[in-house]
Amino acid sequence: MKRKITEIIVHCTATPEGRSVSLADIDRWHRARGFNGVGYHYVVFADGQVEAGRPEDRSGAHCPGHNAQSIGVCYVGGLAKDGRTPRDTRTPKQRAALLELIARLCRRFPGATVHGHREFAAKACPCFDAAAEYGNLQISQL
């Protein structure tokens, strides 16, 4: 990989709790916005399944000003069932899968810091404090 990764940025799909979303759906949404395919490198589904999106050697399309040096991780959810209210909707399986994925990425990219999208944009995304939850991951803790 030629990119120097300094950030891991966590997102949500901003879809209602319990709504099924596929990688193809996200790809279609991003193409409709003018992106060259899905902008995230990884997507974590409610059942804990992790799918690779954009290849890691390509800059993401998930956080303007940070794409060149980051890996974008997204979980499906982020809104209450009303479809409007931001909420941490991660299932226990999503929580476990996100922790495992982000820990693996921290090992692969030593020194990379973990952030929530909301740190860089006027959004609630990912609807929890990702920096607080994952910011202290250290190789010695894994």
mmCIF file of N, CA and C in Angstrom:
data_model
loop_
_atom_site.group_PDB
_atom_site.id
_atom_site.type_symbol
_atom_site.label_atom_id
_atom_site.label_comp_id
_atom_site.label_asym_id
_atom_site.label_seq_id
_atom_site.Cartn_x
_atom_site.Cartn_y
_atom_site.Cartn_z
ATOM 1 N N MET A 1 0.852 -1.179 0.000
ATOM 2 C CA MET A 1 0.000 0.000 0.000
ATOM 3 C C MET A 1 0.894 1.237 0.000
ATOM 4 N N LYS A 2 0.560 2.173 -0.847
ATOM 5 C CA LYS A 2 1.358 3.387 -0.972
ATOM 6 C C LYS A 2 0.828 4.524 -0.110
ATOM 7 N N ARG A 3 -0.434 4.451 0.297
ATOM 8 C CA ARG A 3 -0.992 5.530 1.119
ATOM 9 C C ARG A 3 -0.479 5.424 2.548
ATOM 10 N N LYS A 4 -0.219 6.573 3.172
ATOM 11 C CA LYS A 4 0.137 6.588 4.592
ATOM 12 C C LYS A 4 -1.143 6.832 5.374
ATOM 13 N N ILE A 5 -1.556 5.850 6.144
ATOM 14 C CA ILE A 5 -2.807 5.938 6.900
ATOM 15 C C ILE A 5 -2.525 6.508 8.284
ATOM 16 N N THR A 6 -3.159 7.642 8.578
ATOM 17 C CA THR A 6 -2.988 8.286 9.876
ATOM 18 C C THR A 6 -4.295 8.361 10.664
ATOM 19 N N GLU A 7 -5.419 8.037 10.005
ATOM 20 C CA GLU A 7 -6.728 8.126 10.670
ATOM 21 C C GLU A 7 -7.607 6.952 10.263
ATOM 22 N N ILE A 8 -8.388 6.507 11.215
ATOM 23 C CA ILE A 8 -9.460 5.546 10.968
ATOM 24 C C ILE A 8 -10.727 6.298 11.348
ATOM 25 N N ILE A 9 -11.625 6.481 10.387
ATOM 26 C CA ILE A 9 -12.807 7.310 10.619
ATOM 27 C C ILE A 9 -14.047 6.430 10.579
ATOM 28 N N VAL A 10 -14.839 6.503 11.663
ATOM 29 C CA VAL A 10 -16.019 5.666 11.830
ATOM 30 C C VAL A 10 -17.264 6.450 11.429
ATOM 31 N N HIS A 11 -18.115 5.780 10.670
ATOM 32 C CA HIS A 11 -19.359 6.356 10.149
ATOM 33 C C HIS A 11 -20.537 5.441 10.454
ATOM 34 N N CYS A 12 -21.734 5.955 10.191
ATOM 35 C CA CYS A 12 -22.946 5.134 10.164
ATOM 36 C C CYS A 12 -23.638 5.410 8.828
ATOM 37 N N THR A 13 -24.538 4.523 8.435
ATOM 38 C CA THR A 13 -25.246 4.720 7.164
ATOM 39 C C THR A 13 -26.377 5.736 7.288
ATOM 40 N N ALA A 14 -26.696 6.166 8.508
ATOM 41 C CA ALA A 14 -27.813 7.091 8.759
ATOM 42 C C ALA A 14 -29.108 6.497 8.231
ATOM 43 N N THR A 15 -29.298 5.226 8.554
ATOM 44 C CA THR A 15 -30.540 4.521 8.203
ATOM 45 C C THR A 15 -31.218 4.081 9.494
ATOM 46 N N PRO A 16 -32.551 3.919 9.452
ATOM 47 C CA PRO A 16 -33.291 3.556 10.665
ATOM 48 C C PRO A 16 -32.874 2.195 11.232
ATOM 49 N N GLU A 17 -32.909 2.118 12.536
ATOM 50 C CA GLU A 17 -32.613 0.882 13.255
ATOM 51 C C GLU A 17 -33.442 -0.262 12.681
ATOM 52 N N GLY A 18 -32.776 -1.367 12.392
ATOM 53 C CA GLY A 18 -33.463 -2.544 11.882
ATOM 54 C C GLY A 18 -33.622 -2.589 10.368
ATOM 55 N N ARG A 19 -33.322 -1.495 9.690
ATOM 56 C CA ARG A 19 -33.453 -1.488 8.229
ATOM 57 C C ARG A 19 -32.289 -2.257 7.606
ATOM 58 N N SER A 20 -32.612 -3.131 6.688
ATOM 59 C CA SER A 20 -31.587 -3.905 5.997
ATOM 60 C C SER A 20 -30.987 -3.058 4.873
ATOM 61 N N VAL A 21 -29.663 -2.992 4.862
ATOM 62 C CA VAL A 21 -28.929 -2.241 3.850
ATOM 63 C C VAL A 21 -27.816 -3.148 3.348
ATOM 64 N N SER A 22 -27.594 -3.142 2.049
ATOM 65 C CA SER A 22 -26.523 -3.964 1.475
ATOM 66 C C SER A 22 -25.372 -3.070 1.010
ATOM 67 N N LEU A 23 -24.244 -3.704 0.759
ATOM 68 C CA LEU A 23 -23.106 -2.974 0.193
ATOM 69 C C LEU A 23 -23.493 -2.393 -1.170
ATOM 70 N N ALA A 24 -24.298 -3.127 -1.925
ATOM 71 C CA ALA A 24 -24.769 -2.633 -3.229
ATOM 72 C C ALA A 24 -25.626 -1.372 -3.062
ATOM 73 N N ASP A 25 -26.439 -1.329 -2.000
ATOM 74 C CA ASP A 25 -27.245 -0.126 -1.735
ATOM 75 C C ASP A 25 -26.331 1.074 -1.494
ATOM 76 N N ILE A 26 -25.333 0.886 -0.639
ATOM 77 C CA ILE A 26 -24.416 1.976 -0.316
ATOM 78 C C ILE A 26 -23.655 2.415 -1.572
ATOM 79 N N ASP A 27 -23.221 1.449 -2.358
ATOM 80 C CA ASP A 27 -22.529 1.751 -3.611
ATOM 81 C C ASP A 27 -23.430 2.599 -4.519
ATOM 82 N N ARG A 28 -24.679 2.226 -4.623
ATOM 83 C CA ARG A 28 -25.633 2.972 -5.466
ATOM 84 C C ARG A 28 -25.825 4.393 -4.925
ATOM 85 N N TRP A 29 -25.985 4.531 -3.608
ATOM 86 C CA TRP A 29 -26.150 5.864 -3.008
ATOM 87 C C TRP A 29 -24.936 6.739 -3.300
ATOM 88 N N HIS A 30 -23.755 6.161 -3.165
ATOM 89 C CA HIS A 30 -22.539 6.945 -3.366
ATOM 90 C C HIS A 30 -22.341 7.300 -4.832
ATOM 91 N N ARG A 31 -22.654 6.388 -5.732
ATOM 92 C CA ARG A 31 -22.558 6.709 -7.163
ATOM 93 C C ARG A 31 -23.537 7.821 -7.538
ATOM 94 N N ALA A 32 -24.716 7.813 -6.925
ATOM 95 C CA ALA A 32 -25.712 8.869 -7.187
ATOM 96 C C ALA A 32 -25.194 10.236 -6.731
ATOM 97 N N ARG A 33 -24.290 10.248 -5.760
ATOM 98 C CA ARG A 33 -23.680 11.492 -5.278
ATOM 99 C C ARG A 33 -22.433 11.857 -6.068
ATOM 100 N N GLY A 34 -22.099 11.053 -7.086
ATOM 101 C CA GLY A 34 -20.962 11.361 -7.939
ATOM 102 C C GLY A 34 -19.667 10.683 -7.548
ATOM 103 N N PHE A 35 -19.712 9.786 -6.542
ATOM 104 C CA PHE A 35 -18.509 9.062 -6.143
ATOM 105 C C PHE A 35 -18.254 7.932 -7.126
ATOM 106 N N ASN A 36 -17.022 7.483 -7.170
ATOM 107 C CA ASN A 36 -16.636 6.359 -8.029
ATOM 108 C C ASN A 36 -16.807 5.064 -7.231
ATOM 109 N N GLY A 37 -18.033 4.765 -6.845
ATOM 110 C CA GLY A 37 -18.334 3.567 -6.062
ATOM 111 C C GLY A 37 -18.415 3.866 -4.575
ATOM 112 N N VAL A 38 -18.596 2.793 -3.805
ATOM 113 C CA VAL A 38 -18.733 2.922 -2.358
ATOM 114 C C VAL A 38 -17.518 3.672 -1.798
ATOM 115 N N GLY A 39 -17.786 4.614 -0.902
ATOM 116 C CA GLY A 39 -16.709 5.449 -0.374
ATOM 117 C C GLY A 39 -16.009 4.899 0.848
ATOM 118 N N TYR A 40 -16.627 3.910 1.509
ATOM 119 C CA TYR A 40 -16.054 3.315 2.717
ATOM 120 C C TYR A 40 -15.180 2.129 2.363
ATOM 121 N N HIS A 41 -14.187 1.888 3.181
ATOM 122 C CA HIS A 41 -13.324 0.721 2.976
ATOM 123 C C HIS A 41 -13.936 -0.541 3.579
ATOM 124 N N TYR A 42 -14.730 -0.357 4.659
ATOM 125 C CA TYR A 42 -15.376 -1.495 5.322
ATOM 126 C C TYR A 42 -16.769 -1.099 5.773
ATOM 127 N N VAL A 43 -17.692 -2.059 5.695
ATOM 128 C CA VAL A 43 -19.054 -1.876 6.196
ATOM 129 C C VAL A 43 -19.354 -3.024 7.153
ATOM 130 N N VAL A 44 -19.912 -2.669 8.320
ATOM 131 C CA VAL A 44 -20.250 -3.656 9.347
ATOM 132 C C VAL A 44 -21.773 -3.726 9.454
ATOM 133 N N PHE A 45 -22.307 -4.920 9.232
ATOM 134 C CA PHE A 45 -23.751 -5.141 9.215
ATOM 135 C C PHE A 45 -24.261 -5.538 10.601
ATOM 136 N N ALA A 46 -25.561 -5.465 10.793
ATOM 137 C CA ALA A 46 -26.184 -5.738 12.090
ATOM 138 C C ALA A 46 -25.830 -7.114 12.638
ATOM 139 N N ASP A 47 -25.621 -8.087 11.760
ATOM 140 C CA ASP A 47 -25.287 -9.442 12.205
ATOM 141 C C ASP A 47 -23.802 -9.618 12.503
ATOM 142 N N GLY A 48 -23.034 -8.530 12.407
ATOM 143 C CA GLY A 48 -21.608 -8.573 12.685
ATOM 144 C C GLY A 48 -20.745 -8.895 11.477
ATOM 145 N N GLN A 49 -21.382 -9.173 10.358
ATOM 146 C CA GLN A 49 -20.607 -9.452 9.140
ATOM 147 C C GLN A 49 -19.908 -8.170 8.695
ATOM 148 N N VAL A 50 -18.666 -8.311 8.273
ATOM 149 C CA VAL A 50 -17.877 -7.186 7.767
ATOM 150 C C VAL A 50 -17.614 -7.435 6.294
ATOM 151 N N GLU A 51 -17.932 -6.459 5.466
ATOM 152 C CA GLU A 51 -17.641 -6.561 4.030
ATOM 153 C C GLU A 51 -16.679 -5.453 3.642
ATOM 154 N N ALA A 52 -15.726 -5.809 2.802
ATOM 155 C CA ALA A 52 -14.808 -4.821 2.256
ATOM 156 C C ALA A 52 -15.523 -4.035 1.174
ATOM 157 N N GLY A 53 -15.318 -2.743 1.179
ATOM 158 C CA GLY A 53 -15.871 -1.876 0.154
ATOM 159 C C GLY A 53 -14.760 -1.452 -0.788
ATOM 160 N N ARG A 54 -14.402 -0.189 -0.714
ATOM 161 C CA ARG A 54 -13.316 0.340 -1.533
ATOM 162 C C ARG A 54 -11.989 -0.293 -1.105
ATOM 163 N N PRO A 55 -11.159 -0.666 -2.041
ATOM 164 C CA PRO A 55 -9.859 -1.239 -1.665
ATOM 165 C C PRO A 55 -9.039 -0.245 -0.835
ATOM 166 N N GLU A 56 -8.310 -0.758 0.148
ATOM 167 C CA GLU A 56 -7.531 0.103 1.041
ATOM 168 C C GLU A 56 -6.484 0.928 0.317
ATOM 169 N N ASP A 57 -5.996 0.448 -0.815
ATOM 170 C CA ASP A 57 -4.955 1.212 -1.512
ATOM 171 C C ASP A 57 -5.514 2.412 -2.273
ATOM 172 N N ARG A 58 -6.848 2.562 -2.275
ATOM 173 C CA ARG A 58 -7.494 3.720 -2.905
ATOM 174 C C ARG A 58 -8.031 4.653 -1.831
ATOM 175 N N SER A 59 -7.878 5.944 -2.049
ATOM 176 C CA SER A 59 -8.463 6.928 -1.136
ATOM 177 C C SER A 59 -9.956 6.715 -1.056
ATOM 178 N N GLY A 60 -10.491 6.899 0.133
ATOM 179 C CA GLY A 60 -11.924 6.769 0.326
ATOM 180 C C GLY A 60 -12.674 7.978 -0.205
ATOM 181 N N ALA A 61 -13.989 7.921 -0.062
ATOM 182 C CA ALA A 61 -14.871 9.041 -0.377
ATOM 183 C C ALA A 61 -15.880 9.100 0.767
ATOM 184 N N HIS A 62 -15.366 9.468 1.948
ATOM 185 C CA HIS A 62 -16.212 9.421 3.140
ATOM 186 C C HIS A 62 -16.029 10.614 4.062
ATOM 187 N N CYS A 63 -14.918 11.368 3.916
ATOM 188 C CA CYS A 63 -14.673 12.495 4.807
ATOM 189 C C CYS A 63 -13.772 13.513 4.102
ATOM 190 N N PRO A 64 -14.363 14.485 3.420
ATOM 191 C CA PRO A 64 -13.568 15.467 2.682
ATOM 192 C C PRO A 64 -12.450 16.058 3.533
ATOM 193 N N GLY A 65 -11.273 16.144 2.925
ATOM 194 C CA GLY A 65 -10.103 16.673 3.598
ATOM 195 C C GLY A 65 -9.314 15.620 4.361
ATOM 196 N N HIS A 66 -9.875 14.425 4.480
ATOM 197 C CA HIS A 66 -9.226 13.352 5.239
ATOM 198 C C HIS A 66 -9.124 12.052 4.444
ATOM 199 N N ASN A 67 -9.731 11.997 3.292
ATOM 200 C CA ASN A 67 -9.799 10.737 2.537
ATOM 201 C C ASN A 67 -8.436 10.172 2.158
ATOM 202 N N ALA A 68 -7.501 11.014 1.803
ATOM 203 C CA ALA A 68 -6.206 10.540 1.311
ATOM 204 C C ALA A 68 -5.426 9.770 2.366
ATOM 205 N N GLN A 69 -5.608 10.117 3.650
ATOM 206 C CA GLN A 69 -4.814 9.485 4.694
ATOM 207 C C GLN A 69 -5.644 8.647 5.663
ATOM 208 N N SER A 70 -6.849 8.258 5.270
ATOM 209 C CA SER A 70 -7.702 7.540 6.221
ATOM 210 C C SER A 70 -8.287 6.258 5.644
ATOM 211 N N ILE A 71 -8.769 5.446 6.572
ATOM 212 C CA ILE A 71 -9.577 4.272 6.260
ATOM 213 C C ILE A 71 -10.972 4.581 6.783
ATOM 214 N N GLY A 72 -11.986 4.410 5.957
ATOM 215 C CA GLY A 72 -13.370 4.659 6.346
ATOM 216 C C GLY A 72 -14.062 3.369 6.720
ATOM 217 N N VAL A 73 -14.623 3.348 7.934
ATOM 218 C CA VAL A 73 -15.362 2.195 8.450
ATOM 219 C C VAL A 73 -16.780 2.665 8.742
ATOM 220 N N CYS A 74 -17.771 1.917 8.296
ATOM 221 C CA CYS A 74 -19.162 2.317 8.462
ATOM 222 C C CYS A 74 -19.978 1.167 9.029
ATOM 223 N N TYR A 75 -20.857 1.482 9.987
ATOM 224 C CA TYR A 75 -21.806 0.466 10.442
ATOM 225 C C TYR A 75 -23.189 0.822 9.924
ATOM 226 N N VAL A 76 -23.999 -0.187 9.681
ATOM 227 C CA VAL A 76 -25.360 0.011 9.197
ATOM 228 C C VAL A 76 -26.230 0.409 10.383
ATOM 229 N N GLY A 77 -26.884 1.555 10.250
ATOM 230 C CA GLY A 77 -27.762 2.072 11.300
ATOM 231 C C GLY A 77 -27.436 3.519 11.584
ATOM 232 N N GLY A 78 -27.724 3.939 12.812
ATOM 233 C CA GLY A 78 -27.406 5.296 13.225
ATOM 234 C C GLY A 78 -28.609 6.198 13.443
ATOM 235 N N LEU A 79 -29.799 5.706 13.086
ATOM 236 C CA LEU A 79 -31.019 6.482 13.338
ATOM 237 C C LEU A 79 -32.024 5.620 14.079
ATOM 238 N N ALA A 80 -32.836 6.280 14.906
ATOM 239 C CA ALA A 80 -33.932 5.582 15.575
ATOM 240 C C ALA A 80 -34.926 5.088 14.523
ATOM 241 N N LYS A 81 -35.849 4.282 14.942
ATOM 242 C CA LYS A 81 -36.826 3.715 14.002
ATOM 243 C C LYS A 81 -37.641 4.794 13.283
ATOM 244 N N ASP A 82 -37.721 6.007 13.865
ATOM 245 C CA ASP A 82 -38.454 7.091 13.207
ATOM 246 C C ASP A 82 -37.724 7.625 11.968
ATOM 247 N N GLY A 83 -36.470 7.213 11.777
ATOM 248 C CA GLY A 83 -35.717 7.617 10.596
ATOM 249 C C GLY A 83 -35.163 9.026 10.658
ATOM 250 N N ARG A 84 -35.311 9.704 11.807
ATOM 251 C CA ARG A 84 -34.857 11.082 11.927
ATOM 252 C C ARG A 84 -33.928 11.317 13.122
ATOM 253 N N THR A 85 -34.147 10.601 14.191
ATOM 254 C CA THR A 85 -33.430 10.853 15.429
ATOM 255 C C THR A 85 -32.109 10.081 15.469
ATOM 256 N N PRO A 86 -30.972 10.796 15.572
ATOM 257 C CA PRO A 86 -29.689 10.098 15.669
ATOM 258 C C PRO A 86 -29.660 9.204 16.914
ATOM 259 N N ARG A 87 -29.166 7.981 16.738
ATOM 260 C CA ARG A 87 -29.095 7.041 17.858
ATOM 261 C C ARG A 87 -28.024 6.001 17.573
ATOM 262 N N ASP A 88 -27.330 5.622 18.622
ATOM 263 C CA ASP A 88 -26.374 4.529 18.520
ATOM 264 C C ASP A 88 -27.185 3.235 18.446
ATOM 265 N N THR A 89 -27.302 2.693 17.256
ATOM 266 C CA THR A 89 -28.137 1.504 17.039
ATOM 267 C C THR A 89 -27.311 0.234 16.885
ATOM 268 N N ARG A 90 -26.033 0.292 17.214
ATOM 269 C CA ARG A 90 -25.183 -0.883 17.029
ATOM 270 C C ARG A 90 -25.710 -2.067 17.829
ATOM 271 N N THR A 91 -25.786 -3.195 17.168
ATOM 272 C CA THR A 91 -26.162 -4.433 17.838
ATOM 273 C C THR A 91 -24.940 -4.967 18.585
ATOM 274 N N PRO A 92 -25.132 -5.892 19.517
ATOM 275 C CA PRO A 92 -23.972 -6.493 20.181
ATOM 276 C C PRO A 92 -22.981 -7.102 19.178
ATOM 277 N N LYS A 93 -23.491 -7.715 18.117
ATOM 278 C CA LYS A 93 -22.596 -8.301 17.109
ATOM 279 C C LYS A 93 -21.858 -7.218 16.330
ATOM 280 N N GLN A 94 -22.518 -6.107 16.053
ATOM 281 C CA GLN A 94 -21.833 -4.989 15.393
ATOM 282 C C GLN A 94 -20.753 -4.408 16.295
ATOM 283 N N ARG A 95 -21.060 -4.242 17.567
ATOM 284 C CA ARG A 95 -20.080 -3.703 18.514
ATOM 285 C C ARG A 95 -18.827 -4.579 18.535
ATOM 286 N N ALA A 96 -19.022 -5.884 18.623
ATOM 287 C CA ALA A 96 -17.893 -6.814 18.666
ATOM 288 C C ALA A 96 -17.104 -6.767 17.360
ATOM 289 N N ALA A 97 -17.809 -6.755 16.236
ATOM 290 C CA ALA A 97 -17.143 -6.735 14.928
ATOM 291 C C ALA A 97 -16.397 -5.426 14.714
ATOM 292 N N LEU A 98 -16.983 -4.313 15.115
ATOM 293 C CA LEU A 98 -16.307 -3.017 14.986
ATOM 294 C C LEU A 98 -15.041 -2.980 15.833
ATOM 295 N N LEU A 99 -15.141 -3.451 17.060
ATOM 296 C CA LEU A 99 -13.969 -3.466 17.932
ATOM 297 C C LEU A 99 -12.859 -4.316 17.319
ATOM 298 N N GLU A 100 -13.204 -5.487 16.840
ATOM 299 C CA GLU A 100 -12.209 -6.377 16.229
ATOM 300 C C GLU A 100 -11.591 -5.745 14.982
ATOM 301 N N LEU A 101 -12.433 -5.166 14.116
ATOM 302 C CA LEU A 101 -11.948 -4.541 12.883
ATOM 303 C C LEU A 101 -11.045 -3.350 13.191
ATOM 304 N N ILE A 102 -11.482 -2.481 14.078
ATOM 305 C CA ILE A 102 -10.695 -1.285 14.368
ATOM 306 C C ILE A 102 -9.389 -1.661 15.076
ATOM 307 N N ALA A 103 -9.432 -2.649 15.951
ATOM 308 C CA ALA A 103 -8.198 -3.121 16.595
ATOM 309 C C ALA A 103 -7.227 -3.660 15.548
ATOM 310 N N ARG A 104 -7.740 -4.422 14.596
ATOM 311 C CA ARG A 104 -6.887 -4.964 13.523
ATOM 312 C C ARG A 104 -6.291 -3.828 12.698
ATOM 313 N N LEU A 105 -7.101 -2.828 12.372
ATOM 314 C CA LEU A 105 -6.602 -1.691 11.591
ATOM 315 C C LEU A 105 -5.555 -0.907 12.380
ATOM 316 N N CYS A 106 -5.756 -0.758 13.686
ATOM 317 C CA CYS A 106 -4.763 -0.055 14.516
ATOM 318 C C CYS A 106 -3.441 -0.811 14.541
ATOM 319 N N ARG A 107 -3.500 -2.130 14.537
ATOM 320 C CA ARG A 107 -2.258 -2.917 14.492
ATOM 321 C C ARG A 107 -1.574 -2.762 13.143
ATOM 322 N N ARG A 108 -2.359 -2.742 12.064
ATOM 323 C CA ARG A 108 -1.791 -2.630 10.714
ATOM 324 C C ARG A 108 -1.250 -1.240 10.431
ATOM 325 N N PHE A 109 -1.850 -0.234 11.057
ATOM 326 C CA PHE A 109 -1.454 1.152 10.817
ATOM 327 C C PHE A 109 -1.078 1.804 12.148
ATOM 328 N N PRO A 110 0.077 1.421 12.696
ATOM 329 C CA PRO A 110 0.497 1.958 13.998
ATOM 330 C C PRO A 110 0.529 3.487 13.972
ATOM 331 N N GLY A 111 0.029 4.064 15.030
ATOM 332 C CA GLY A 111 0.009 5.524 15.125
ATOM 333 C C GLY A 111 -1.244 6.159 14.555
ATOM 334 N N ALA A 112 -2.055 5.393 13.832
ATOM 335 C CA ALA A 112 -3.309 5.948 13.300
ATOM 336 C C ALA A 112 -4.254 6.235 14.464
ATOM 337 N N THR A 113 -4.940 7.363 14.380
ATOM 338 C CA THR A 113 -5.905 7.740 15.408
ATOM 339 C C THR A 113 -7.310 7.410 14.928
ATOM 340 N N VAL A 114 -8.196 7.148 15.883
ATOM 341 C CA VAL A 114 -9.580 6.773 15.564
ATOM 342 C C VAL A 114 -10.486 7.962 15.847
ATOM 343 N N HIS A 115 -11.377 8.219 14.894
ATOM 344 C CA HIS A 115 -12.277 9.371 14.985
ATOM 345 C C HIS A 115 -13.678 8.992 14.534
ATOM 346 N N GLY A 116 -14.648 9.736 15.010
ATOM 347 C CA GLY A 116 -15.999 9.671 14.467
ATOM 348 C C GLY A 116 -16.123 10.735 13.395
ATOM 349 N N HIS A 117 -16.927 10.477 12.383
ATOM 350 C CA HIS A 117 -17.141 11.438 11.304
ATOM 351 C C HIS A 117 -17.564 12.799 11.856
ATOM 352 N N ARG A 118 -18.322 12.781 12.946
ATOM 353 C CA ARG A 118 -18.833 14.029 13.529
ATOM 354 C C ARG A 118 -17.731 14.985 13.972
ATOM 355 N N GLU A 119 -16.510 14.463 14.145
ATOM 356 C CA GLU A 119 -15.394 15.333 14.510
ATOM 357 C C GLU A 119 -14.984 16.243 13.353
ATOM 358 N N PHE A 120 -15.368 15.867 12.139
ATOM 359 C CA PHE A 120 -14.937 16.593 10.947
ATOM 360 C C PHE A 120 -16.092 17.198 10.145
ATOM 361 N N ALA A 121 -17.327 16.943 10.576
ATOM 362 C CA ALA A 121 -18.494 17.424 9.842
ATOM 363 C C ALA A 121 -19.602 17.765 10.836
ATOM 364 N N ALA A 122 -20.487 18.651 10.439
ATOM 365 C CA ALA A 122 -21.603 19.053 11.294
ATOM 366 C C ALA A 122 -22.710 17.998 11.195
ATOM 367 N N LYS A 123 -22.399 16.803 11.684
ATOM 368 C CA LYS A 123 -23.330 15.675 11.650
ATOM 369 C C LYS A 123 -23.214 14.924 12.964
ATOM 370 N N ALA A 124 -24.204 14.104 13.276
ATOM 371 C CA ALA A 124 -24.149 13.266 14.482
ATOM 372 C C ALA A 124 -23.331 11.995 14.227
ATOM 373 N N CYS A 125 -23.090 11.676 12.985
ATOM 374 C CA CYS A 125 -22.424 10.451 12.550
ATOM 375 C C CYS A 125 -21.116 10.210 13.292
ATOM 376 N N PRO A 126 -20.909 9.078 13.873
ATOM 377 C CA PRO A 126 -21.634 7.817 13.802
ATOM 378 C C PRO A 126 -22.649 7.603 14.930
ATOM 379 N N CYS A 127 -23.026 8.678 15.603
ATOM 380 C CA CYS A 127 -24.046 8.651 16.657
ATOM 381 C C CYS A 127 -23.550 8.019 17.959
ATOM 382 N N PHE A 128 -22.241 7.985 18.139
ATOM 383 C CA PHE A 128 -21.607 7.653 19.408
ATOM 384 C C PHE A 128 -20.203 8.255 19.350
ATOM 385 N N ASP A 129 -19.529 8.304 20.478
ATOM 386 C CA ASP A 129 -18.206 8.917 20.545
ATOM 387 C C ASP A 129 -17.136 7.881 20.201
ATOM 388 N N ALA A 130 -16.833 7.770 18.920
ATOM 389 C CA ALA A 130 -15.877 6.766 18.442
ATOM 390 C C ALA A 130 -14.471 7.019 18.991
ATOM 391 N N ALA A 131 -14.077 8.275 19.091
ATOM 392 C CA ALA A 131 -12.737 8.588 19.600
ATOM 393 C C ALA A 131 -12.594 8.114 21.039
ATOM 394 N N ALA A 132 -13.627 8.311 21.856
ATOM 395 C CA ALA A 132 -13.572 7.870 23.250
ATOM 396 C C ALA A 132 -13.604 6.348 23.344
ATOM 397 N N GLU A 133 -14.418 5.715 22.521
ATOM 398 C CA GLU A 133 -14.579 4.267 22.600
ATOM 399 C C GLU A 133 -13.376 3.501 22.064
ATOM 400 N N TYR A 134 -12.774 3.997 20.995
ATOM 401 C CA TYR A 134 -11.693 3.258 20.335
ATOM 402 C C TYR A 134 -10.342 3.956 20.387
ATOM 403 N N GLY A 135 -10.306 5.175 20.886
ATOM 404 C CA GLY A 135 -9.087 5.973 20.827
ATOM 405 C C GLY A 135 -7.932 5.435 21.632
ATOM 406 N N ASN A 136 -8.197 4.598 22.605
ATOM 407 C CA ASN A 136 -7.115 4.093 23.444
ATOM 408 C C ASN A 136 -6.651 2.701 23.053
ATOM 409 N N LEU A 137 -7.042 2.225 21.892
ATOM 410 C CA LEU A 137 -6.589 0.901 21.469
ATOM 411 C C LEU A 137 -5.078 0.929 21.296
ATOM 412 N N GLN A 138 -4.416 0.065 21.980
ATOM 413 C CA GLN A 138 -2.970 -0.043 21.900
ATOM 414 C C GLN A 138 -2.649 -1.502 21.591
ATOM 415 N N ILE A 139 -1.565 -1.724 20.896
ATOM 416 C CA ILE A 139 -1.172 -3.090 20.567
ATOM 417 C C ILE A 139 -1.060 -3.937 21.836
ATOM 418 N N SER A 140 -0.553 -3.349 22.918
ATOM 419 C CA SER A 140 -0.390 -4.110 24.154
ATOM 420 C C SER A 140 -1.723 -4.525 24.768
ATOM 421 N N GLN A 141 -2.813 -3.842 24.405
ATOM 422 C CA GLN A 141 -4.130 -4.166 24.948
ATOM 423 C C GLN A 141 -4.826 -5.224 24.123
ATOM 424 N N LEU A 142 -4.306 -5.536 22.958
ATOM 425 C CA LEU A 142 -5.036 -6.413 22.039
ATOM 426 C C LEU A 142 -4.692 -7.832 22.249
#
